[in-house]
Amino acid sequence: MIGDRATTEETRRRIAANIARVRATIAEAARRAGRQADEITLVAVSKTMPLAWVQIAYNEGVTDFGENRVQDALPKVAAFHPPGMRWHMIGHVQTNKGRKVAEAFDAVQSVDSLHLAETLDRYAGVRGKSLPVLLQVNISGEASKEGMTPEETPALARRIAALPALAVQGLMTIAPLARDPEEARPAFRGLRLLREQLRQELPEIAWLHLSMGMTDDYAIAIEEGATIVRVGRAIFGERVHT
Ligand SMILES: *Cc1c(COP(=O)(O)O)cnc(C)c1O
């Protein structure tokens, strides 16, 4: 029907324009920080969004997608997973979902306990895959936030890095919700400083990545060293809360 096709084309144009705008913002922030834009991976956070929109973003050159709920994500991952595209788990994973996550996802950014890490390791091992993971750190110390404390991170990192089927690649954090994005800067800086400490204490681990920054604050996160930004609303629009 013409009406449907028009709607689809409008959606495609909207998402394509949003992606172009986000890429321009990434490039500007990188330039301000004296960094290269290609050091920064854009993860499009597609939670609650239809698979068709993921495919639109993919056709615009986005290769990395993030989901935070296992049950919602699995059908999308099963339906669309071309070579070179990566699905990232970015939300809290209950251990009883560890198997499905290890099997379906290309990376897990939200590893926040040894128990979860061991479960992911077991099932990634069964699959014969090496699963890239980030350690989620509650850098701001907010009681409501998931993640390990900065203090416990070195000891946990050491044990998680010893698991054969996991590849620890860095750290992830979620900054506190704030009206002014500048308020997120100390959390981003804190994660970068923690990575510097870990590079000294555990040089055998490749501390490549800092996954930090979302729609409201990803430019600031890039100024503070983010190598991965997780952007949902600026690409797909506001989520309808369920
Ligand atoms: C939803 C979500 C994002 C993206 O948030 P936006 O504000 O839509 O950019 C990033 N990271 C995590 C962990 C999320 O759950």
PDB file of N, CA and C and ligand atoms in Angstrom, residues 45 47 68 90 172 174 214-215 230-233 239, ligand 1:
ATOM      1  N   VAL A  45      21.507   1.629  20.186  1.00  0.00           N
ATOM      2  CA  VAL A  45      20.718   0.899  21.185  1.00  0.00           C
ATOM      3  C   VAL A  45      19.280   0.782  20.687  1.00  0.00           C
ATOM      4  N   LYS A  47      16.825  -1.252  21.830  1.00  0.00           N
ATOM      5  CA  LYS A  47      15.825  -1.807  22.762  1.00  0.00           C
ATOM      6  C   LYS A  47      14.461  -1.157  22.528  1.00  0.00           C
ATOM      7  N   ASN A  68      19.116  -4.413  25.975  1.00  0.00           N
ATOM      8  CA  ASN A  68      19.311  -4.557  27.418  1.00  0.00           C
ATOM      9  C   ASN A  68      18.432  -5.628  28.058  1.00  0.00           C
ATOM     10  N   ILE A  90      23.804  -5.051  26.829  1.00  0.00           N
ATOM     11  CA  ILE A  90      24.213  -3.890  27.632  1.00  0.00           C
ATOM     12  C   ILE A  90      23.441  -3.781  28.939  1.00  0.00           C
ATOM     13  N   MET A 172      32.753  -0.614  31.310  1.00  0.00           N
ATOM     14  CA  MET A 172      31.522   0.067  30.900  1.00  0.00           C
ATOM     15  C   MET A 172      30.914   0.736  32.127  1.00  0.00           C
ATOM     16  N   ILE A 174      27.399   3.438  33.389  1.00  0.00           N
ATOM     17  CA  ILE A 174      26.225   4.272  33.120  1.00  0.00           C
ATOM     18  C   ILE A 174      26.320   5.456  34.070  1.00  0.00           C
ATOM     19  N   MET A 214      25.666   8.137  26.532  1.00  0.00           N
ATOM     20  CA  MET A 214      24.382   7.795  25.930  1.00  0.00           C
ATOM     21  C   MET A 214      23.861   9.070  25.235  1.00  0.00           C
ATOM     22  N   THR A 215      22.618   9.043  24.787  1.00  0.00           N
ATOM     23  CA  THR A 215      22.094  10.165  23.984  1.00  0.00           C
ATOM     24  C   THR A 215      22.415  11.543  24.570  1.00  0.00           C
ATOM     25  N   ARG A 230      26.977   4.363  23.486  1.00  0.00           N
ATOM     26  CA  ARG A 230      25.745   3.579  23.342  1.00  0.00           C
ATOM     27  C   ARG A 230      24.583   4.562  23.179  1.00  0.00           C
ATOM     28  N   VAL A 231      24.105   4.688  21.951  1.00  0.00           N
ATOM     29  CA  VAL A 231      23.148   5.759  21.663  1.00  0.00           C
ATOM     30  C   VAL A 231      21.833   5.170  21.152  1.00  0.00           C
ATOM     31  N   GLY A 232      20.764   5.433  21.862  1.00  0.00           N
ATOM     32  CA  GLY A 232      19.447   4.946  21.483  1.00  0.00           C
ATOM     33  C   GLY A 232      18.563   6.051  20.912  1.00  0.00           C
ATOM     34  N   ARG A 233      18.084   6.919  21.793  1.00  0.00           N
ATOM     35  CA  ARG A 233      17.054   7.892  21.397  1.00  0.00           C
ATOM     36  C   ARG A 233      17.503   8.847  20.302  1.00  0.00           C
ATOM     37  N   ARG A 239      11.634   6.393  23.337  1.00  0.00           N
ATOM     38  CA  ARG A 239      11.004   5.088  23.563  1.00  0.00           C
ATOM     39  C   ARG A 239       9.633   5.280  24.204  1.00  0.00           C
TER      40      ARG A 239
HETATM   41  C1  LIG B   1      19.011   2.423  27.003  1.00  0.00           C
HETATM   42  C2  LIG B   1      20.451   2.370  27.223  1.00  0.00           C
HETATM   43  C3  LIG B   1      21.323   3.196  26.500  1.00  0.00           C
HETATM   44  C4  LIG B   1      20.859   4.199  25.470  1.00  0.00           C
HETATM   45  O1  LIG B   1      20.175   5.256  26.077  1.00  0.00           O
HETATM   46  P1  LIG B   1      19.685   6.519  25.218  1.00  0.00           P
HETATM   47  O2  LIG B   1      19.466   7.555  26.244  1.00  0.00           O
HETATM   48  O3  LIG B   1      18.460   6.088  24.494  1.00  0.00           O
HETATM   49  O4  LIG B   1      20.785   6.872  24.278  1.00  0.00           O
HETATM   50  C5  LIG B   1      22.680   3.071  26.735  1.00  0.00           C
HETATM   51  N1  LIG B   1      23.164   2.192  27.645  1.00  0.00           N
HETATM   52  C6  LIG B   1      22.365   1.388  28.359  1.00  0.00           C
HETATM   53  C7  LIG B   1      22.966   0.451  29.337  1.00  0.00           C
HETATM   54  C8  LIG B   1      20.985   1.460  28.183  1.00  0.00           C
HETATM   55  O5  LIG B   1      20.186   0.652  28.903  1.00  0.00           O
END
